[in-house]
Structure formats: structure tokens, C-alpha cells
Amino acid sequence: MADSRRWAPYLFILPAVLVMLAGLVYPVIDAFRLSFLDWEIGQPIEQARSVGWSQYRRMLEDPDVRESLWVTIRFGFWTITIEMALGVALALLLEKPIRGASVFRTIFILPLMVSPVVVGLIWRYLFDARAGWINHYLQQMGFEPLVWLGDAELAFFAIVVTDIWQWTPFIFIIVIAGLQALPGDVIEAARIDGTNWWQQVFLVKLPMIRSILLIALLMRLIDVFRGMEVMYIMTGGGPGRATELLSLHIYNRAFNAQQLGYASAIAVLLIVLVFALSMAILAVSNPMRTRSDI
Amino acid sequence: MMRHLLATTCFALALGAGATESGADPYEKYAGTTIVVSWPALSHFQAAEALVDEFTEETGIEVEIDALQYLKLRDRQLLEMSKDEGEYDVVSWVVMWKGEYVAKGLLTPLSQLFTNASLVDPDYDIDDIADAYLQNGGVVGGAKGYLPGKSGALYGIPFGAETSILAYRKDIFEEHGFEVPETYDELRALMPEIKEKAGIGAMTSRGQTGHQVTAGWLLHLAPLGGRVFDDQWNPVLNDAAGVEAAEVMREIVRTGPTGIPSYGFSEAAAAFLQGDAAMYLDTLKIAAMTRNPGLSTVDGKVGFALHPTGTRCGSETGGFAVGIPANAPNKEAAFLFIQYITSKHGDRRMVELGGDPIRMSTLTDPEFVGKYPEYSVVAEQLPCADPDWRPLIPEWNELNIDVLGQALTRVITTDEPIQPIMDEAAEQARAIMEREGYYTWRDYRAGQ
């Protein structure tokens, strides 16, 4: 009896572990194996030449990888900063039961429900230089039309705007859930102590939901490193490599240039980076370790 | 699986029936077979769907079409063809992939089927197919591996093949008294003039990073006398002609419709078809597209002319060819299908359905020449179609997308001097060729 009780949790976890092994661990190990081979699709894998660590050495010296990494970091910085600020601000505004709050909330989370491919298409056509709405209205206001997706700076701006449009609701929805779950007596106590609205927000509310904010930040950060669909549709990574996030760079290497081994090596770098980032954030504050938050 | 089972059953039944009436109908043996065709979602191939239905009706061979965006075909086909048993019976490739497909052993040499008298239609007349198209799309292994030559073998038949011509807006040219440019000098002088006087983008072009911007540049490289490699595989893309072609690209972007650096094939065509550019210098496919009311607002206002010349006449060789994967389950039925759609009858039907012909007999047919103004231009242009327009080698994809595709984006989106950009690209190209062993023999001879 005692014995079965000891094993039962493992038994229940087992299916999840198996799914994780098959769906995640196996591909990662396989990518690692592939990163030591020089292989192209269409060639039997047994015939692939083993090249040792040379793809990793090449990766470290590759200016294209560095550039793509830099694009990813810049993209992550701008999108996550603005999304966090906007998402939190919107949540604070719609936290109170104002008239029509539920309608606004629904509208705000709509972008989240749209598939990334559709998001890419919508914004690609909005930013289209010749027939897009944005240029149409710019011209009506007397401005010169801009080549949004064909200019390095503008294209980067365009993908940042698109990402903010799609993902701010994610921060919003998480933060508003956190705010609404805050115990009312604490807020009331703060009010009785004479705090104003700003003090309540920055000294009481936000610190109390900090683990939620951290989880939201972490998830967005990982998303930035994984994200590629929207840029793939909008710009394909161009012009040049101006919008080629690391995942898209891996895709382009693997399927356009047919360097699957090399692409796998970069993919391993990506996994290591995301893992390290996640660990760093968790080390600073692990929301799973403490129960002090909601 | 179910389909296979069904196909096998029908095949067996057909065989049984064939035993009594021996071979009166070359298709009978294959009636009920289903073949799977992988081809691009482009207008020529969409037009071909009606012809495919006619094929099924006549032969009893069912056809399942898997249509994809044209640049996505390669991944899908490579994956399918590298399996032990593939799904595809017919694949349609952009000519630039033929070397890679054959080098990897993924295609069936058509000689294996042309030796089967019960399959080959004696009236097929392969010599009637425009030679530039046949060599460019179907023959692999000749001179330099991709040019015509005695070591070459036939792997595919052109279908949706093309060369480049100039399309221009007759109404705008007449209104402002512009002359249709015959040379690159005239073209370069005309572009700013159109922009200034007519207030419309002079010429549209592809310009998106990667394959598209490189295709735009190649259109000017050949007539200006340039090449990507010389006969010894030394990159010469940075010589005077290469740089001039890049200058032409930069001028086109500056005088053209807004947004060329973001244009792929469809966007470039749309700019012309929707009246935002006065000229289009690219594939002849534009002619059929101008007549398609779903795409075009300029039908009836478009004239066609030869691709302008620089130091020589040299137009594009490109588009598609169809062939049979080495792992195709139904090779014979696939051959019958290819033969049908590229036969004289099939070619004429394609024209009637709004597609593009591959046969000289169709291109010079008085009935069609009277009806389609571009046919006489195309027939005159074809002898100039340059088989060495781009190197159709397995490494081309990397050069095309990663090297030239990046360098030319810098050319058209910045004001940096062009020569150093092209020099850098040539260096990168040399490194790739070195890595892939193109200089092995030269080094060996030098060491002797």
C-alpha cells in the first residue's frame, strides 16, 4: 500500500514525460547529432560527411549569425519593453469595473487570437509600399510614400510594431488576472494609510504581482527567440538581414541554403541561449519557489 | 495507403482487360491509376487544370495536383523525392534546381521511358519544342553541367518555360511621345524621363532580398555582356558588366514604382498590371497576365518589344520543366501525362486556356500570332534566350540567396559605391566554389 502510494505520482507523470521525450528531447538530441554532419536534404543521411566541431567554429566567426543575434536582441528589447509598459498600463486602466470594461477587454485580446501567419499577412498588406493602407493615408496627409518593408530601418520598425500589436494583449491579460486576484484588504489598508493612486500601483500592486510580471517577461523573451512566422511572411528576413531573427536565420540556412548541419549548430546555440536566459531570470526570482504571491 | 490499394486494384483489373484487347489503346493499361503532380500555384499551371481534366477524361488516369507557392516547391519535393518510396509521380521544377535534383539522383532519365515504344507517341515531335527551353529546363550534364552538350541527358520537358520580353504601356508612350527602348543606353535615358514627364514609375522590377533581387539583376547582366562565372568557374560578377547591371538595378529602383526592394515576382507584376509602372522587363508570362481581368487593369493598353540589347542580345531562360522522380510509384502513367500536356495538341490547348506555349509550331501558328501580339516578339526573342543566363549548378541556390541576394539588396537600398559590394560578393562566391571543389582540377594541373 505504502509502496504503491510512493510510485503513483511517477506513474501519473509518466505519460507527460514520454510525450516530452518524444516531442522535445529526441529532436533536440537529433539536432545536436546533425550539427556534426554536413548533410543536405535529398542525400541519404548515412552518406553525410562528419565534420566534427567545425560548424560550431564557423558559427562563432560568422558575421551573419552575429548580425542576426543582434537583430534578435534589439527586437526583443524594444518589443518587450513597450509591450510590458503598455500591457501593464492597459490592465491598470481596465482593472476597475468601468462601464463597458468587458467589451474593451475582449477587443484588446483579439490580436492574440489571430494566427501568426495571418498577422504577418495583415501587416504585410498594411505596410505594402504601393497598395498598403498606411502609405495611402500618409499620401493623403501629404507625405511621401515609404518603402516600409524594403528599407532596413523601416522594416525593423514595422516588425516591432506588428509584434507589439499582437503581444501586448498577452501581457494585459496576465496582468489583469493578477490584479483582480489581489486581496482587497491590502489595497484598502493602503488606501486607509493615505496612499495615492501612483503609490498604490508602484508600491503595492506591482510588487505584489512581480512573479506574474516575471513569468510574462520570461515567456515573451523565449517567444522572441523562437519567433519567425510573422517576419517570414512580412519580409522573409530582409532587406538584407535587417529583420532576420535568429530562428528565421536558422530556417533560411536550413531550407534556402540547404546547410542543415550548420543550421542545426545554430539551433543548438539558440537552445543554449534560451535555456541560459530562462535560468538567469529564474535565479533572480523564482515564482515557483515562493508562495507569498497570489 | 487507400489510394495505393485502389490504384493497384485498378491496375490489376486493367491488366486483365488488356490481355484480351492487346494494346489498342496506349492508355488502357493505366486507366484508374492515380498520379500525384507537384507544381507551382502560378497562372500557367492554374490554366493547365482544365487540360488535366481533359487528360483524365481521355485516358482514365486520375491526377491529383499538389500546388504550392513556386519557391516553396523545392523543400517539399526534395523531402518527398529523398524517401524510399515517394508520393509524387510528376514534379515541376524551376530550371535552377535541375542540377541539384540530378546530382542527388532524384530524377528518372527520360530515356528510360522514351525507349518504350508502347508509351511514346510517334507524333510527339520533340524537335518542335523550342530548343532553348528544352535544353535549359530538361537537359542536365552537358557543358559545365547545365549547358547543351554531348554529355547531357534529358530529365524533363519544359512546361511553363519562359524567356524575357519588354512590356510597355502603349497609351503612356504615345501620349508623351516616348520611343520604345531597343538598347540599354536608350532604356537608361528613358527611365528618368518617364518618371518626370508621365509621373508614373518607369519600370517595375523584383527587388526582395534573396532570389528575387538576384533575378532582377540577372535580367540585365546577360545583355550587358556579363556572366556570373567565366569558363574556369572564376566569379566575374564584379566585372564592368556586372557592376553596370547593378547600376541599372539601382536606377530602376529610383525611377520605378514605390517599394521595389520589397517586391517579389507577384508584387512586381502587380505594379505593372495595376497601372503603377510604365514598363515591365521580365518573363513573357506578363502577356497572359495582362489579359486576365482578375489581375489586370491595363488590358489592351500594353505593347510588347524585344528585351533591349547591350553589347549583345541576351534574354532570360527560366520557368519550369516537368519530370519524373526516381522514386515515383507510377512512372509510366506519369510519362503519359507529361507527353500529353506537352504534345502539339496539349500546347495548343494551353494557349487556348491562357497558358504559355513551348512549341515553335504553336508560337508561329498564324491563328495565334494574329490573336496574341507577343507571339511574334517571343518567336524573335527565343534565339537570344541565353542558356548561360545563370549557372544552373547545385551551388546556385546558396549563391543566389545568400551571396548575390544580400549584396544586391545593399546595392538597391543604400548609396554605397557598387564596385566594393560586388567585389565582396565575388570573394564569397569564390570561397563557395573552392569549398565545393570547382578548382580541384586547376590546382592539380598547377601542381603537376
CSV table of N, CA and C in Angstrom, one decimal, chain A residues 200-293:
chain,number,residue,atom,x,y,z
A,200,GLN,N,-0.1,53.4,-4.8
A,200,GLN,CA,-0.7,52.1,-4.7
A,200,GLN,C,-0.2,51.2,-5.8
A,201,VAL,N,-0.1,51.8,-7.0
A,201,VAL,CA,0.4,51.0,-8.2
A,201,VAL,C,1.8,50.5,-8.0
A,202,PHE,N,2.7,51.5,-7.7
A,202,PHE,CA,4.1,51.2,-7.7
A,202,PHE,C,4.6,50.6,-6.4
A,203,LEU,N,4.0,50.8,-5.3
A,203,LEU,CA,4.5,50.3,-4.0
A,203,LEU,C,3.7,49.1,-3.5
A,204,VAL,N,2.5,49.0,-4.0
A,204,VAL,CA,1.7,47.9,-3.5
A,204,VAL,C,1.3,46.8,-4.6
A,205,LYS,N,0.6,47.3,-5.6
A,205,LYS,CA,0.1,46.4,-6.6
A,205,LYS,C,1.2,45.7,-7.4
A,206,LEU,N,2.0,46.5,-8.1
A,206,LEU,CA,3.1,45.8,-8.9
A,206,LEU,C,4.0,44.9,-8.1
A,207,PRO,N,4.5,45.4,-7.0
A,207,PRO,CA,5.4,44.4,-6.2
A,207,PRO,C,4.6,43.1,-5.9
A,208,MET,N,3.3,43.2,-5.6
A,208,MET,CA,2.6,42.0,-5.2
A,208,MET,C,2.4,41.0,-6.4
A,209,ILE,N,2.4,41.6,-7.6
A,209,ILE,CA,2.3,40.7,-8.8
A,209,ILE,C,3.6,40.5,-9.5
A,210,ARG,N,4.7,40.7,-8.8
A,210,ARG,CA,6.0,40.7,-9.5
A,210,ARG,C,6.3,39.3,-10.1
A,211,SER,N,5.9,38.3,-9.5
A,211,SER,CA,6.2,37.0,-10.1
A,211,SER,C,5.4,36.8,-11.3
A,212,ILE,N,4.2,37.3,-11.4
A,212,ILE,CA,3.4,37.2,-12.6
A,212,ILE,C,4.1,38.0,-13.7
A,213,LEU,N,4.6,39.2,-13.4
A,213,LEU,CA,5.3,40.0,-14.4
A,213,LEU,C,6.5,39.3,-14.9
A,214,LEU,N,7.1,38.6,-14.0
A,214,LEU,CA,8.4,37.9,-14.4
A,214,LEU,C,8.1,36.8,-15.3
A,215,ILE,N,7.0,36.0,-15.0
A,215,ILE,CA,6.6,34.9,-15.9
A,215,ILE,C,6.3,35.5,-17.3
A,216,ALA,N,5.5,36.6,-17.3
A,216,ALA,CA,5.1,37.2,-18.6
A,216,ALA,C,6.4,37.6,-19.4
A,217,LEU,N,7.3,38.2,-18.6
A,217,LEU,CA,8.6,38.6,-19.3
A,217,LEU,C,9.3,37.4,-19.8
A,218,LEU,N,9.4,36.4,-19.0
A,218,LEU,CA,10.1,35.2,-19.4
A,218,LEU,C,9.5,34.6,-20.7
A,219,MET,N,8.2,34.5,-20.7
A,219,MET,CA,7.5,33.9,-21.8
A,219,MET,C,7.7,34.7,-23.1
A,220,ARG,N,7.7,36.0,-23.0
A,220,ARG,CA,7.9,36.8,-24.1
A,220,ARG,C,9.3,36.7,-24.7
A,221,LEU,N,10.2,36.6,-23.7
A,221,LEU,CA,11.6,36.6,-24.1
A,221,LEU,C,11.9,35.3,-24.9
A,222,ILE,N,11.3,34.2,-24.4
A,222,ILE,CA,11.5,32.9,-25.1
A,222,ILE,C,10.8,33.0,-26.5
A,223,ASP,N,9.7,33.6,-26.5
A,223,ASP,CA,9.0,33.8,-27.8
A,223,ASP,C,9.8,34.6,-28.8
A,224,VAL,N,10.4,35.6,-28.3
A,224,VAL,CA,11.2,36.4,-29.2
A,224,VAL,C,12.3,35.5,-29.9
A,225,PHE,N,12.9,34.7,-29.1
A,225,PHE,CA,13.9,33.8,-29.7
A,225,PHE,C,13.4,32.7,-30.6
A,226,ARG,N,12.1,32.4,-30.4
A,226,ARG,CA,11.5,31.3,-31.2
A,226,ARG,C,10.8,31.9,-32.4
A,227,GLY,N,10.4,33.2,-32.3
A,227,GLY,CA,9.5,33.8,-33.3
A,227,GLY,C,10.1,33.8,-34.7
A,228,MET,N,9.3,33.5,-35.6
A,228,MET,CA,9.8,33.6,-37.0
A,228,MET,C,8.6,33.8,-38.0
A,229,GLU,N,7.4,33.3,-37.7
A,229,GLU,CA,6.4,33.2,-38.7
A,229,GLU,C,6.0,34.6,-39.3
A,230,VAL,N,5.9,35.6,-38.4
A,230,VAL,CA,5.5,36.9,-38.8
A,230,VAL,C,6.5,37.6,-39.7
A,231,MET,N,7.8,37.4,-39.3
A,231,MET,CA,8.8,38.0,-40.2
A,231,MET,C,9.0,37.3,-41.5
A,232,TYR,N,8.8,36.0,-41.4
A,232,TYR,CA,8.9,35.1,-42.6
A,232,TYR,C,7.9,35.6,-43.6
A,233,ILE,N,6.7,35.9,-43.1
A,233,ILE,CA,5.6,36.3,-44.1
A,233,ILE,C,5.9,37.8,-44.5
A,234,MET,N,6.2,38.6,-43.5
A,234,MET,CA,6.3,40.1,-43.8
A,234,MET,C,7.5,40.4,-44.7
A,235,THR,N,8.7,39.9,-44.3
A,235,THR,CA,9.9,40.4,-45.0
A,235,THR,C,10.8,39.3,-45.5
A,236,GLY,N,10.6,38.1,-45.0
A,236,GLY,CA,11.5,36.9,-45.3
A,236,GLY,C,12.8,37.2,-44.6
A,237,GLY,N,12.9,38.1,-43.7
A,237,GLY,CA,14.2,38.4,-43.0
A,237,GLY,C,14.9,39.6,-43.6
A,238,GLY,N,14.4,40.1,-44.8
A,238,GLY,CA,15.1,41.2,-45.4
A,238,GLY,C,14.5,42.6,-45.0
A,239,PRO,N,15.0,43.6,-45.6
A,239,PRO,CA,16.0,43.7,-46.6
A,239,PRO,C,17.4,43.3,-46.0
A,240,GLY,N,18.2,42.7,-46.8
A,240,GLY,CA,19.4,42.1,-46.3
A,240,GLY,C,19.1,41.2,-45.1
A,241,ARG,N,19.7,41.4,-44.0
A,241,ARG,CA,19.3,40.6,-42.8
A,241,ARG,C,18.6,41.5,-41.7
A,242,ALA,N,18.1,42.6,-42.1
A,242,ALA,CA,17.6,43.6,-41.2
A,242,ALA,C,16.5,43.1,-40.2
A,243,THR,N,15.7,42.1,-40.7
A,243,THR,CA,14.6,41.6,-39.8
A,243,THR,C,14.8,40.1,-39.6
A,244,GLU,N,16.0,39.6,-39.8
A,244,GLU,CA,16.2,38.1,-39.7
A,244,GLU,C,16.5,37.7,-38.3
A,245,LEU,N,15.5,37.4,-37.5
A,245,LEU,CA,15.6,37.0,-36.2
A,245,LEU,C,16.4,35.6,-36.2
A,246,LEU,N,16.9,35.2,-35.1
A,246,LEU,CA,17.8,34.0,-35.1
A,246,LEU,C,17.0,32.8,-35.6
A,247,SER,N,15.8,32.6,-35.2
A,247,SER,CA,15.0,31.4,-35.7
A,247,SER,C,14.9,31.4,-37.2
A,248,LEU,N,14.6,32.6,-37.7
A,248,LEU,CA,14.4,32.8,-39.2
A,248,LEU,C,15.7,32.5,-39.9
A,249,HIS,N,16.8,33.0,-39.3
A,249,HIS,CA,18.1,32.8,-39.8
A,249,HIS,C,18.4,31.3,-39.9
A,250,ILE,N,18.0,30.5,-38.9
A,250,ILE,CA,18.2,29.1,-38.9
A,250,ILE,C,17.3,28.5,-40.0
A,251,TYR,N,16.1,28.9,-40.1
A,251,TYR,CA,15.2,28.4,-41.2
A,251,TYR,C,15.8,28.7,-42.6
A,252,ASN,N,16.3,29.9,-42.8
A,252,ASN,CA,16.8,30.3,-44.1
A,252,ASN,C,18.1,29.5,-44.4
A,253,ARG,N,18.9,29.3,-43.4
A,253,ARG,CA,20.1,28.4,-43.6
A,253,ARG,C,19.8,27.0,-43.9
A,254,ALA,N,18.8,26.5,-43.2
A,254,ALA,CA,18.4,25.1,-43.4
A,254,ALA,C,17.8,24.8,-44.7
A,255,PHE,N,16.8,25.7,-45.0
A,255,PHE,CA,15.9,25.3,-46.2
A,255,PHE,C,16.2,26.1,-47.4
A,256,ASN,N,16.8,27.3,-47.3
A,256,ASN,CA,17.2,28.0,-48.5
A,256,ASN,C,18.6,27.6,-49.0
A,257,ALA,N,19.5,27.7,-48.0
A,257,ALA,CA,20.9,27.4,-48.4
A,257,ALA,C,21.2,25.9,-48.2
A,258,GLN,N,20.2,25.2,-47.7
A,258,GLN,CA,20.4,23.7,-47.6
A,258,GLN,C,21.6,23.3,-46.8
A,259,GLN,N,21.9,24.1,-45.8
A,259,GLN,CA,23.0,23.7,-44.9
A,259,GLN,C,22.4,23.2,-43.6
A,260,LEU,N,21.9,22.0,-43.6
A,260,LEU,CA,21.1,21.5,-42.5
A,260,LEU,C,22.0,21.3,-41.2
A,261,GLY,N,23.2,20.8,-41.5
A,261,GLY,CA,24.1,20.6,-40.3
A,261,GLY,C,24.5,21.9,-39.7
A,262,TYR,N,24.8,22.9,-40.5
A,262,TYR,CA,25.2,24.2,-40.0
A,262,TYR,C,24.0,24.9,-39.2
A,263,ALA,N,22.8,24.7,-39.9
A,263,ALA,CA,21.6,25.3,-39.3
A,263,ALA,C,21.4,24.6,-37.9
A,264,SER,N,21.6,23.3,-37.8
A,264,SER,CA,21.4,22.6,-36.5
A,264,SER,C,22.4,23.2,-35.5
A,265,ALA,N,23.6,23.5,-35.9
A,265,ALA,CA,24.6,24.0,-34.9
A,265,ALA,C,24.1,25.4,-34.4
A,266,ILE,N,23.5,26.2,-35.3
A,266,ILE,CA,23.0,27.5,-34.8
A,266,ILE,C,21.7,27.2,-33.9
A,267,ALA,N,21.0,26.2,-34.3
A,267,ALA,CA,19.8,25.9,-33.4
A,267,ALA,C,20.2,25.5,-32.0
A,268,VAL,N,21.3,24.8,-32.0
A,268,VAL,CA,21.8,24.4,-30.6
A,268,VAL,C,22.2,25.6,-29.8
A,269,LEU,N,22.8,26.6,-30.5
A,269,LEU,CA,23.2,27.9,-29.9
A,269,LEU,C,21.9,28.5,-29.3
A,270,LEU,N,20.9,28.5,-30.2
A,270,LEU,CA,19.6,29.1,-29.8
A,270,LEU,C,19.0,28.4,-28.5
A,271,ILE,N,19.1,27.1,-28.5
A,271,ILE,CA,18.6,26.4,-27.3
A,271,ILE,C,19.4,26.8,-26.1
A,272,VAL,N,20.7,26.8,-26.2
A,272,VAL,CA,21.6,27.2,-25.1
A,272,VAL,C,21.2,28.6,-24.6
A,273,LEU,N,21.1,29.5,-25.5
A,273,LEU,CA,20.8,30.9,-25.2
A,273,LEU,C,19.5,31.0,-24.4
A,274,VAL,N,18.4,30.4,-24.9
A,274,VAL,CA,17.1,30.5,-24.3
A,274,VAL,C,17.2,29.8,-22.9
A,275,PHE,N,17.8,28.7,-22.8
A,275,PHE,CA,18.0,28.0,-21.6
A,275,PHE,C,18.7,28.9,-20.5
A,276,ALA,N,19.8,29.5,-21.0
A,276,ALA,CA,20.6,30.3,-20.1
A,276,ALA,C,19.7,31.5,-19.6
A,277,LEU,N,19.0,32.1,-20.6
A,277,LEU,CA,18.2,33.3,-20.2
A,277,LEU,C,17.1,32.9,-19.2
A,278,SER,N,16.5,31.8,-19.4
A,278,SER,CA,15.4,31.3,-18.5
A,278,SER,C,16.0,31.1,-17.1
A,279,MET,N,17.2,30.4,-17.1
A,279,MET,CA,17.8,30.1,-15.8
A,279,MET,C,18.2,31.4,-15.1
A,280,ALA,N,18.7,32.4,-15.8
A,280,ALA,CA,19.1,33.6,-15.2
A,280,ALA,C,17.9,34.3,-14.6
A,281,ILE,N,16.8,34.3,-15.3
A,281,ILE,CA,15.6,35.0,-14.8
A,281,ILE,C,15.1,34.3,-13.5
A,282,LEU,N,15.0,32.9,-13.6
A,282,LEU,CA,14.5,32.2,-12.5
A,282,LEU,C,15.5,32.3,-11.3
A,283,ALA,N,16.8,32.5,-11.6
A,283,ALA,CA,17.7,32.6,-10.5
A,283,ALA,C,17.4,33.9,-9.7
A,284,VAL,N,17.1,35.0,-10.5
A,284,VAL,CA,16.8,36.3,-9.9
A,284,VAL,C,15.6,36.2,-9.0
A,285,SER,N,14.6,35.5,-9.5
A,285,SER,CA,13.4,35.4,-8.7
A,285,SER,C,12.6,34.2,-9.3
A,286,ASN,N,12.5,33.2,-8.5
A,286,ASN,CA,11.7,32.0,-9.0
A,286,ASN,C,10.3,32.0,-8.4
A,287,PRO,N,9.4,32.3,-9.3
A,287,PRO,CA,8.0,32.4,-8.9
A,287,PRO,C,7.5,31.0,-8.3
A,288,MET,N,8.1,29.9,-8.7
A,288,MET,CA,7.6,28.6,-8.2
A,288,MET,C,8.1,28.3,-6.8
A,289,ARG,N,9.2,29.1,-6.4
A,289,ARG,CA,9.8,28.7,-5.1
A,289,ARG,C,9.0,29.3,-3.9
A,290,THR,N,8.4,30.5,-4.2
A,290,THR,CA,7.7,31.1,-3.0
A,290,THR,C,6.2,31.2,-3.2
A,291,ARG,N,5.5,31.1,-2.1
A,291,ARG,CA,4.1,31.1,-2.2
A,291,ARG,C,3.5,32.4,-1.7
A,292,SER,N,4.4,33.4,-1.5
A,292,SER,CA,3.9,34.7,-0.9
A,292,SER,C,3.0,35.4,-1.9
A,293,ASP,N,3.1,35.2,-3.2
A,293,ASP,CA,2.3,35.9,-4.1
A,293,ASP,C,0.9,35.2,-4.2
